[in-house]
Amino acid sequence: MTVLFVTGTGTGIGKTVTTAALAAAALADGRSVAVLKPAQTGVGPDEPGDAAEVARLAGAVTTEELARFPEPLAPATAAARAGRVPVGPQEVADAAEKLAASHDLVLVEGAGGLLVRFDAHGHTLADAARRADAPVLMVTEAGLGTLNATALTALALRTHGLRCAGVVIGSWPAEPDLASRCNLADLPEAADAPLLGLVPEGAGSLPPGAFRSAAPGWLAPALGGSGAFRLPG
């Protein structure tokens, strides 16, 4: 795949760190990577956003933001409150296509979940992915409650005619509880897609060199990871 959209089943679940892991694994394989953030919210003009965090962790990636809004809200709301033009789905698809012309992999990181509104017309990341004709990777949580959120996101993907490239747990605990351990078997059924990655809890706090060395082992080969990837027994 040349363009891969990355969405989450909610906010604060490790979507940016997962994007960084995908980028690091691709770079380790000698591929060129671009990271596109359609709408960055909750960050000031001179502060690093999610794309910059991916670059810090993963290394030499091309980064691009289409819009930045200061308040930590859904993109449509943040744009309206800032009195700025929101990002539309075709703009996202066009930017991804342009980056794909000069990169082996383009990672498009959404804001929040799949159906968070980007503009007043109700367009979402799903609309952008459909126009880009690109698969969507789902980042989800490990523990109790994740099966419902994962199944709902999977249903939304199917409803929009989108292919789920797989599921990654964005923050796998060092000491998983019973629900987390059981979810390793249940998540693929809920998502109707394979579980292709476990990003360790706290991975974003690793020194960049350690992050880059370890990242391929967190992902299955289908996502550019190494043959060392294994789901816990």
PDB file of C-alpha atoms in Angstrom:
ATOM      1  CA  MET A   1       0.000   0.000   0.000  1.00  0.00           C
ATOM      2  CA  THR A   2       1.218   3.496  -0.802  1.00  0.00           C
ATOM      3  CA  VAL A   3      -1.321   5.487   1.228  1.00  0.00           C
ATOM      4  CA  LEU A   4      -2.571   4.281   4.592  1.00  0.00           C
ATOM      5  CA  PHE A   5      -5.053   6.165   6.755  1.00  0.00           C
ATOM      6  CA  VAL A   6      -4.686   5.730  10.516  1.00  0.00           C
ATOM      7  CA  THR A   7      -7.762   6.185  12.689  1.00  0.00           C
ATOM      8  CA  GLY A   8      -8.647   5.406  16.265  1.00  0.00           C
ATOM      9  CA  THR A   9     -11.638   4.138  18.161  1.00  0.00           C
ATOM     10  CA  GLY A  10     -11.321   7.273  20.291  1.00  0.00           C
ATOM     11  CA  THR A  11      -8.826   9.842  21.497  1.00  0.00           C
ATOM     12  CA  GLY A  12      -5.698   9.327  23.558  1.00  0.00           C
ATOM     13  CA  ILE A  13      -5.275   5.682  22.596  1.00  0.00           C
ATOM     14  CA  GLY A  14      -1.847   5.811  20.966  1.00  0.00           C
ATOM     15  CA  LYS A  15      -2.670   6.762  17.394  1.00  0.00           C
ATOM     16  CA  THR A  16       0.309   9.119  16.970  1.00  0.00           C
ATOM     17  CA  VAL A  17       2.777   6.682  18.532  1.00  0.00           C
ATOM     18  CA  THR A  18       1.399   3.908  16.330  1.00  0.00           C
ATOM     19  CA  THR A  19       1.867   6.134  13.286  1.00  0.00           C
ATOM     20  CA  ALA A  20       5.448   6.729  14.410  1.00  0.00           C
ATOM     21  CA  ALA A  21       6.002   2.976  14.755  1.00  0.00           C
ATOM     22  CA  LEU A  22       4.704   2.412  11.222  1.00  0.00           C
ATOM     23  CA  ALA A  23       7.006   5.151   9.928  1.00  0.00           C
ATOM     24  CA  ALA A  24      10.023   3.813  11.834  1.00  0.00           C
ATOM     25  CA  ALA A  25       9.485   0.293  10.509  1.00  0.00           C
ATOM     26  CA  ALA A  26       9.202   1.557   6.931  1.00  0.00           C
ATOM     27  CA  LEU A  27      12.335   3.683   7.277  1.00  0.00           C
ATOM     28  CA  ALA A  28      14.226   0.707   8.700  1.00  0.00           C
ATOM     29  CA  ASP A  29      13.233  -1.171   5.558  1.00  0.00           C
ATOM     30  CA  GLY A  30      14.702   1.578   3.386  1.00  0.00           C
ATOM     31  CA  ARG A  31      11.389   3.112   2.357  1.00  0.00           C
ATOM     32  CA  SER A  32      10.681   6.837   2.145  1.00  0.00           C
ATOM     33  CA  VAL A  33       7.809   8.028   4.345  1.00  0.00           C
ATOM     34  CA  ALA A  34       5.515  11.046   4.478  1.00  0.00           C
ATOM     35  CA  VAL A  35       3.154  11.808   7.346  1.00  0.00           C
ATOM     36  CA  LEU A  36       0.078  13.894   6.612  1.00  0.00           C
ATOM     37  CA  LYS A  37      -1.979  15.439   9.426  1.00  0.00           C
ATOM     38  CA  PRO A  38      -5.104  16.900   7.826  1.00  0.00           C
ATOM     39  CA  ALA A  39      -6.252  18.866  10.869  1.00  0.00           C
ATOM     40  CA  GLN A  40      -4.161  19.491  13.966  1.00  0.00           C
ATOM     41  CA  THR A  41      -6.174  20.777  16.901  1.00  0.00           C
ATOM     42  CA  GLY A  42      -5.249  21.887  20.391  1.00  0.00           C
ATOM     43  CA  VAL A  43      -1.752  23.107  19.492  1.00  0.00           C
ATOM     44  CA  GLY A  44      -0.464  26.663  19.268  1.00  0.00           C
ATOM     45  CA  PRO A  45       1.263  28.155  16.204  1.00  0.00           C
ATOM     46  CA  ASP A  46       4.809  27.493  17.460  1.00  0.00           C
ATOM     47  CA  GLU A  47       4.195  24.189  19.235  1.00  0.00           C
ATOM     48  CA  PRO A  48       5.039  20.781  17.755  1.00  0.00           C
ATOM     49  CA  GLY A  49       2.004  18.849  16.574  1.00  0.00           C
ATOM     50  CA  ASP A  50       1.402  15.157  16.003  1.00  0.00           C
ATOM     51  CA  ALA A  51       3.328  15.032  12.725  1.00  0.00           C
ATOM     52  CA  ALA A  52       6.359  16.569  14.419  1.00  0.00           C
ATOM     53  CA  GLU A  53       6.106  13.972  17.186  1.00  0.00           C
ATOM     54  CA  VAL A  54       6.110  11.210  14.589  1.00  0.00           C
ATOM     55  CA  ALA A  55       9.244  12.700  13.050  1.00  0.00           C
ATOM     56  CA  ARG A  56      10.913  13.005  16.461  1.00  0.00           C
ATOM     57  CA  LEU A  57      10.333   9.352  17.232  1.00  0.00           C
ATOM     58  CA  ALA A  58      10.664   7.775  13.786  1.00  0.00           C
ATOM     59  CA  GLY A  59      13.344   9.847  12.058  1.00  0.00           C
ATOM     60  CA  ALA A  60      13.619  11.365   8.612  1.00  0.00           C
ATOM     61  CA  VAL A  61      10.025  11.589   7.436  1.00  0.00           C
ATOM     62  CA  THR A  62       8.351  14.304   5.389  1.00  0.00           C
ATOM     63  CA  THR A  63       5.617  15.980   7.418  1.00  0.00           C
ATOM     64  CA  GLU A  64       2.687  18.086   6.301  1.00  0.00           C
ATOM     65  CA  GLU A  65      -0.242  19.712   8.087  1.00  0.00           C
ATOM     66  CA  LEU A  66      -3.179  21.043   6.098  1.00  0.00           C
ATOM     67  CA  ALA A  67      -4.647  23.116   8.927  1.00  0.00           C
ATOM     68  CA  ARG A  68      -4.055  23.935  12.573  1.00  0.00           C
ATOM     69  CA  PHE A  69      -6.650  25.128  15.049  1.00  0.00           C
ATOM     70  CA  PRO A  70      -5.768  26.199  18.601  1.00  0.00           C
ATOM     71  CA  GLU A  71      -8.573  24.655  20.649  1.00  0.00           C
ATOM     72  CA  PRO A  72      -8.572  20.903  21.498  1.00  0.00           C
ATOM     73  CA  LEU A  73     -11.878  20.158  19.808  1.00  0.00           C
ATOM     74  CA  ALA A  74     -13.192  18.242  16.820  1.00  0.00           C
ATOM     75  CA  PRO A  75     -11.784  19.803  13.627  1.00  0.00           C
ATOM     76  CA  ALA A  76     -15.137  21.189  12.431  1.00  0.00           C
ATOM     77  CA  THR A  77     -15.839  22.842  15.778  1.00  0.00           C
ATOM     78  CA  ALA A  78     -12.269  24.075  16.207  1.00  0.00           C
ATOM     79  CA  ALA A  79     -12.275  25.600  12.725  1.00  0.00           C
ATOM     80  CA  ALA A  80     -15.622  27.333  13.260  1.00  0.00           C
ATOM     81  CA  ARG A  81     -14.592  28.765  16.616  1.00  0.00           C
ATOM     82  CA  ALA A  82     -11.321  30.017  15.155  1.00  0.00           C
ATOM     83  CA  GLY A  83     -13.112  31.610  12.208  1.00  0.00           C
ATOM     84  CA  ARG A  84     -11.016  29.609   9.764  1.00  0.00           C
ATOM     85  CA  VAL A  85     -11.715  27.501   6.713  1.00  0.00           C
ATOM     86  CA  PRO A  86     -12.036  23.805   7.608  1.00  0.00           C
ATOM     87  CA  VAL A  87     -10.305  20.969   5.794  1.00  0.00           C
ATOM     88  CA  GLY A  88     -12.391  19.119   3.201  1.00  0.00           C
ATOM     89  CA  PRO A  89     -12.074  15.454   2.216  1.00  0.00           C
ATOM     90  CA  GLN A  90     -10.930  16.158  -1.344  1.00  0.00           C
ATOM     91  CA  GLU A  91      -8.165  18.407  -0.033  1.00  0.00           C
ATOM     92  CA  VAL A  92      -6.929  15.533   2.114  1.00  0.00           C
ATOM     93  CA  ALA A  93      -7.098  13.042  -0.748  1.00  0.00           C
ATOM     94  CA  ASP A  94      -5.280  15.408  -3.101  1.00  0.00           C
ATOM     95  CA  ALA A  95      -2.511  16.067  -0.572  1.00  0.00           C
ATOM     96  CA  ALA A  96      -2.051  12.332   0.011  1.00  0.00           C
ATOM     97  CA  GLU A  97      -1.869  11.676  -3.721  1.00  0.00           C
ATOM     98  CA  LYS A  98       0.728  14.397  -4.175  1.00  0.00           C
ATOM     99  CA  LEU A  99       2.906  13.001  -1.386  1.00  0.00           C
ATOM    100  CA  ALA A 100       2.517   9.461  -2.755  1.00  0.00           C
ATOM    101  CA  ALA A 101       4.084  10.563  -6.008  1.00  0.00           C
ATOM    102  CA  SER A 102       7.440  11.041  -4.246  1.00  0.00           C
ATOM    103  CA  HIS A 103       7.260   8.670  -1.259  1.00  0.00           C
ATOM    104  CA  ASP A 104       6.967   4.925  -0.813  1.00  0.00           C
ATOM    105  CA  LEU A 105       4.503   5.256   2.048  1.00  0.00           C
ATOM    106  CA  VAL A 106       2.117   8.040   3.063  1.00  0.00           C
ATOM    107  CA  LEU A 107       0.554   7.829   6.512  1.00  0.00           C
ATOM    108  CA  VAL A 108      -2.534   9.997   7.004  1.00  0.00           C
ATOM    109  CA  GLU A 109      -3.278  10.411  10.709  1.00  0.00           C
ATOM    110  CA  GLY A 110      -6.806  11.414  11.582  1.00  0.00           C
ATOM    111  CA  ALA A 111      -8.083  13.399  14.547  1.00  0.00           C
ATOM    112  CA  GLY A 112      -9.888  11.344  17.163  1.00  0.00           C
ATOM    113  CA  GLY A 113     -12.134   8.660  15.716  1.00  0.00           C
ATOM    114  CA  LEU A 114     -13.212   7.807  12.189  1.00  0.00           C
ATOM    115  CA  LEU A 115     -16.439   9.842  12.178  1.00  0.00           C
ATOM    116  CA  VAL A 116     -15.229  13.021  13.870  1.00  0.00           C
ATOM    117  CA  ARG A 117     -16.467  15.911  11.721  1.00  0.00           C
ATOM    118  CA  PHE A 118     -13.979  17.847   9.648  1.00  0.00           C
ATOM    119  CA  ASP A 119     -16.362  20.499   8.330  1.00  0.00           C
ATOM    120  CA  ALA A 120     -19.895  21.872   8.575  1.00  0.00           C
ATOM    121  CA  HIS A 121     -21.057  19.455   5.868  1.00  0.00           C
ATOM    122  CA  GLY A 122     -20.372  16.486   8.111  1.00  0.00           C
ATOM    123  CA  HIS A 123     -17.398  15.177   6.159  1.00  0.00           C
ATOM    124  CA  THR A 124     -15.079  12.876   8.094  1.00  0.00           C
ATOM    125  CA  LEU A 125     -11.823  10.991   7.712  1.00  0.00           C
ATOM    126  CA  ALA A 126     -13.872   8.191   6.165  1.00  0.00           C
ATOM    127  CA  ASP A 127     -14.878  10.480   3.296  1.00  0.00           C
ATOM    128  CA  ALA A 128     -11.243  11.429   2.715  1.00  0.00           C
ATOM    129  CA  ALA A 129     -10.112   7.790   2.731  1.00  0.00           C
ATOM    130  CA  ARG A 130     -12.839   6.857   0.269  1.00  0.00           C
ATOM    131  CA  ARG A 131     -11.814   9.632  -2.110  1.00  0.00           C
ATOM    132  CA  ALA A 132      -8.178   8.553  -1.779  1.00  0.00           C
ATOM    133  CA  ASP A 133      -9.219   4.914  -2.350  1.00  0.00           C
ATOM    134  CA  ALA A 134      -6.978   3.968   0.575  1.00  0.00           C
ATOM    135  CA  PRO A 135      -7.228   1.355   3.338  1.00  0.00           C
ATOM    136  CA  VAL A 136      -7.665   2.357   6.969  1.00  0.00           C
ATOM    137  CA  LEU A 137      -5.713   1.013   9.934  1.00  0.00           C
ATOM    138  CA  MET A 138      -7.631   0.985  13.205  1.00  0.00           C
ATOM    139  CA  VAL A 139      -5.864   1.789  16.475  1.00  0.00           C
ATOM    140  CA  THR A 140      -7.737   0.621  19.530  1.00  0.00           C
ATOM    141  CA  GLU A 141      -7.404   0.121  23.262  1.00  0.00           C
ATOM    142  CA  ALA A 142      -6.439  -3.097  25.007  1.00  0.00           C
ATOM    143  CA  GLY A 143      -8.911  -3.466  27.857  1.00  0.00           C
ATOM    144  CA  LEU A 144     -12.531  -3.593  28.856  1.00  0.00           C
ATOM    145  CA  GLY A 145     -14.866  -1.729  26.485  1.00  0.00           C
ATOM    146  CA  THR A 146     -12.644  -1.935  23.441  1.00  0.00           C
ATOM    147  CA  LEU A 147     -14.643  -4.650  21.681  1.00  0.00           C
ATOM    148  CA  ASN A 148     -17.739  -2.462  21.312  1.00  0.00           C
ATOM    149  CA  ALA A 149     -15.744   0.569  20.139  1.00  0.00           C
ATOM    150  CA  THR A 150     -13.805  -1.594  17.695  1.00  0.00           C
ATOM    151  CA  ALA A 151     -16.941  -3.246  16.307  1.00  0.00           C
ATOM    152  CA  LEU A 152     -18.625   0.143  15.835  1.00  0.00           C
ATOM    153  CA  THR A 153     -15.623   1.541  13.974  1.00  0.00           C
ATOM    154  CA  ALA A 154     -15.454  -1.582  11.815  1.00  0.00           C
ATOM    155  CA  LEU A 155     -19.153  -1.202  10.997  1.00  0.00           C
ATOM    156  CA  ALA A 156     -18.575   2.435  10.027  1.00  0.00           C
ATOM    157  CA  LEU A 157     -15.704   1.404   7.759  1.00  0.00           C
ATOM    158  CA  ARG A 158     -17.870  -1.160   5.984  1.00  0.00           C
ATOM    159  CA  THR A 159     -20.759   1.299   5.701  1.00  0.00           C
ATOM    160  CA  HIS A 160     -18.438   3.744   3.934  1.00  0.00           C
ATOM    161  CA  GLY A 161     -17.077   1.037   1.639  1.00  0.00           C
ATOM    162  CA  LEU A 162     -13.604   1.147   3.189  1.00  0.00           C
ATOM    163  CA  ARG A 163     -11.154  -1.679   3.754  1.00  0.00           C
ATOM    164  CA  CYS A 164      -9.742  -2.162   7.233  1.00  0.00           C
ATOM    165  CA  ALA A 165      -6.024  -2.898   6.884  1.00  0.00           C
ATOM    166  CA  GLY A 166      -5.943  -4.380  10.371  1.00  0.00           C
ATOM    167  CA  VAL A 167      -5.994  -3.484  14.035  1.00  0.00           C
ATOM    168  CA  VAL A 168      -3.190  -2.281  16.308  1.00  0.00           C
ATOM    169  CA  ILE A 169      -3.444  -1.945  20.067  1.00  0.00           C
ATOM    170  CA  GLY A 170      -1.965   1.487  20.669  1.00  0.00           C
ATOM    171  CA  SER A 171      -0.899   0.976  24.287  1.00  0.00           C
ATOM    172  CA  TRP A 172      -0.350  -2.628  25.341  1.00  0.00           C
ATOM    173  CA  PRO A 173       0.100  -2.760  29.141  1.00  0.00           C
ATOM    174  CA  ALA A 174       3.189  -4.245  30.708  1.00  0.00           C
ATOM    175  CA  GLU A 175       0.911  -6.261  32.990  1.00  0.00           C
ATOM    176  CA  PRO A 176      -2.272  -6.951  31.001  1.00  0.00           C
ATOM    177  CA  ASP A 177      -5.414  -7.801  32.932  1.00  0.00           C
ATOM    178  CA  LEU A 178      -7.807 -10.618  32.081  1.00  0.00           C
ATOM    179  CA  ALA A 179      -9.893  -8.519  29.693  1.00  0.00           C
ATOM    180  CA  SER A 180      -6.816  -7.366  27.774  1.00  0.00           C
ATOM    181  CA  ARG A 181      -5.526 -10.923  27.420  1.00  0.00           C
ATOM    182  CA  CYS A 182      -8.906 -12.196  26.228  1.00  0.00           C
ATOM    183  CA  ASN A 183      -9.226  -9.305  23.787  1.00  0.00           C
ATOM    184  CA  LEU A 184      -6.202 -10.548  21.850  1.00  0.00           C
ATOM    185  CA  ALA A 185      -8.451 -13.318  20.547  1.00  0.00           C
ATOM    186  CA  ASP A 186     -11.675 -11.299  20.431  1.00  0.00           C
ATOM    187  CA  LEU A 187     -10.501  -8.114  18.693  1.00  0.00           C
ATOM    188  CA  PRO A 188     -10.031  -9.677  15.229  1.00  0.00           C
ATOM    189  CA  GLU A 189     -13.609 -10.937  15.356  1.00  0.00           C
ATOM    190  CA  ALA A 190     -14.926  -7.550  16.487  1.00  0.00           C
ATOM    191  CA  ALA A 191     -12.979  -5.757  13.761  1.00  0.00           C
ATOM    192  CA  ASP A 192     -13.383  -8.424  11.081  1.00  0.00           C
ATOM    193  CA  ALA A 193      -9.682  -7.769  10.468  1.00  0.00           C
ATOM    194  CA  PRO A 194      -6.421  -9.178  11.825  1.00  0.00           C
ATOM    195  CA  LEU A 195      -4.627  -7.920  14.916  1.00  0.00           C
ATOM    196  CA  LEU A 196      -1.345  -6.712  13.438  1.00  0.00           C
ATOM    197  CA  GLY A 197       0.417  -4.827  16.198  1.00  0.00           C
ATOM    198  CA  LEU A 198       0.949  -4.217  19.880  1.00  0.00           C
ATOM    199  CA  VAL A 199       2.629  -0.926  20.725  1.00  0.00           C
ATOM    200  CA  PRO A 200       3.899  -1.091  24.313  1.00  0.00           C
ATOM    201  CA  GLU A 201       2.506   1.244  26.926  1.00  0.00           C
ATOM    202  CA  GLY A 202       4.853   4.216  27.291  1.00  0.00           C
ATOM    203  CA  ALA A 203       6.556   3.636  23.928  1.00  0.00           C
ATOM    204  CA  GLY A 204       6.348   7.343  23.134  1.00  0.00           C
ATOM    205  CA  SER A 205       8.597   8.075  26.114  1.00  0.00           C
ATOM    206  CA  LEU A 206      11.455   5.968  24.789  1.00  0.00           C
ATOM    207  CA  PRO A 207      14.553   7.728  23.452  1.00  0.00           C
ATOM    208  CA  PRO A 208      14.177   8.039  19.663  1.00  0.00           C
ATOM    209  CA  GLY A 209      17.013   5.608  18.965  1.00  0.00           C
ATOM    210  CA  ALA A 210      15.479   2.939  21.169  1.00  0.00           C
ATOM    211  CA  PHE A 211      12.052   3.575  19.650  1.00  0.00           C
ATOM    212  CA  ARG A 212      13.355   3.133  16.103  1.00  0.00           C
ATOM    213  CA  SER A 213      15.187  -0.078  16.952  1.00  0.00           C
ATOM    214  CA  ALA A 214      12.212  -1.640  18.700  1.00  0.00           C
ATOM    215  CA  ALA A 215       9.324  -0.470  16.485  1.00  0.00           C
ATOM    216  CA  PRO A 216       9.564  -3.163  13.768  1.00  0.00           C
ATOM    217  CA  GLY A 217       9.102  -5.825  16.435  1.00  0.00           C
ATOM    218  CA  TRP A 218       5.797  -4.305  17.537  1.00  0.00           C
ATOM    219  CA  LEU A 219       4.211  -4.776  14.111  1.00  0.00           C
ATOM    220  CA  ALA A 220       3.367  -7.751  11.936  1.00  0.00           C
ATOM    221  CA  PRO A 221       5.072  -8.072   8.527  1.00  0.00           C
ATOM    222  CA  ALA A 222       1.813  -6.998   6.845  1.00  0.00           C
ATOM    223  CA  LEU A 223       2.426  -3.538   8.323  1.00  0.00           C
ATOM    224  CA  GLY A 224       6.136  -3.522   7.522  1.00  0.00           C
ATOM    225  CA  GLY A 225       7.152  -5.054  10.833  1.00  0.00           C
ATOM    226  CA  SER A 226       9.691  -7.768  11.409  1.00  0.00           C
ATOM    227  CA  GLY A 227       9.292 -11.504  11.653  1.00  0.00           C
ATOM    228  CA  ALA A 228       9.928 -11.095  15.380  1.00  0.00           C
ATOM    229  CA  PHE A 229       6.361  -9.938  16.002  1.00  0.00           C
ATOM    230  CA  ARG A 230       4.374 -12.337  18.159  1.00  0.00           C
ATOM    231  CA  LEU A 231       1.109 -12.032  20.030  1.00  0.00           C
ATOM    232  CA  PRO A 232       1.469 -13.008  23.700  1.00  0.00           C
ATOM    233  CA  GLY A 233       0.494 -16.577  24.421  1.00  0.00           C
TER     234      GLY A 233
END
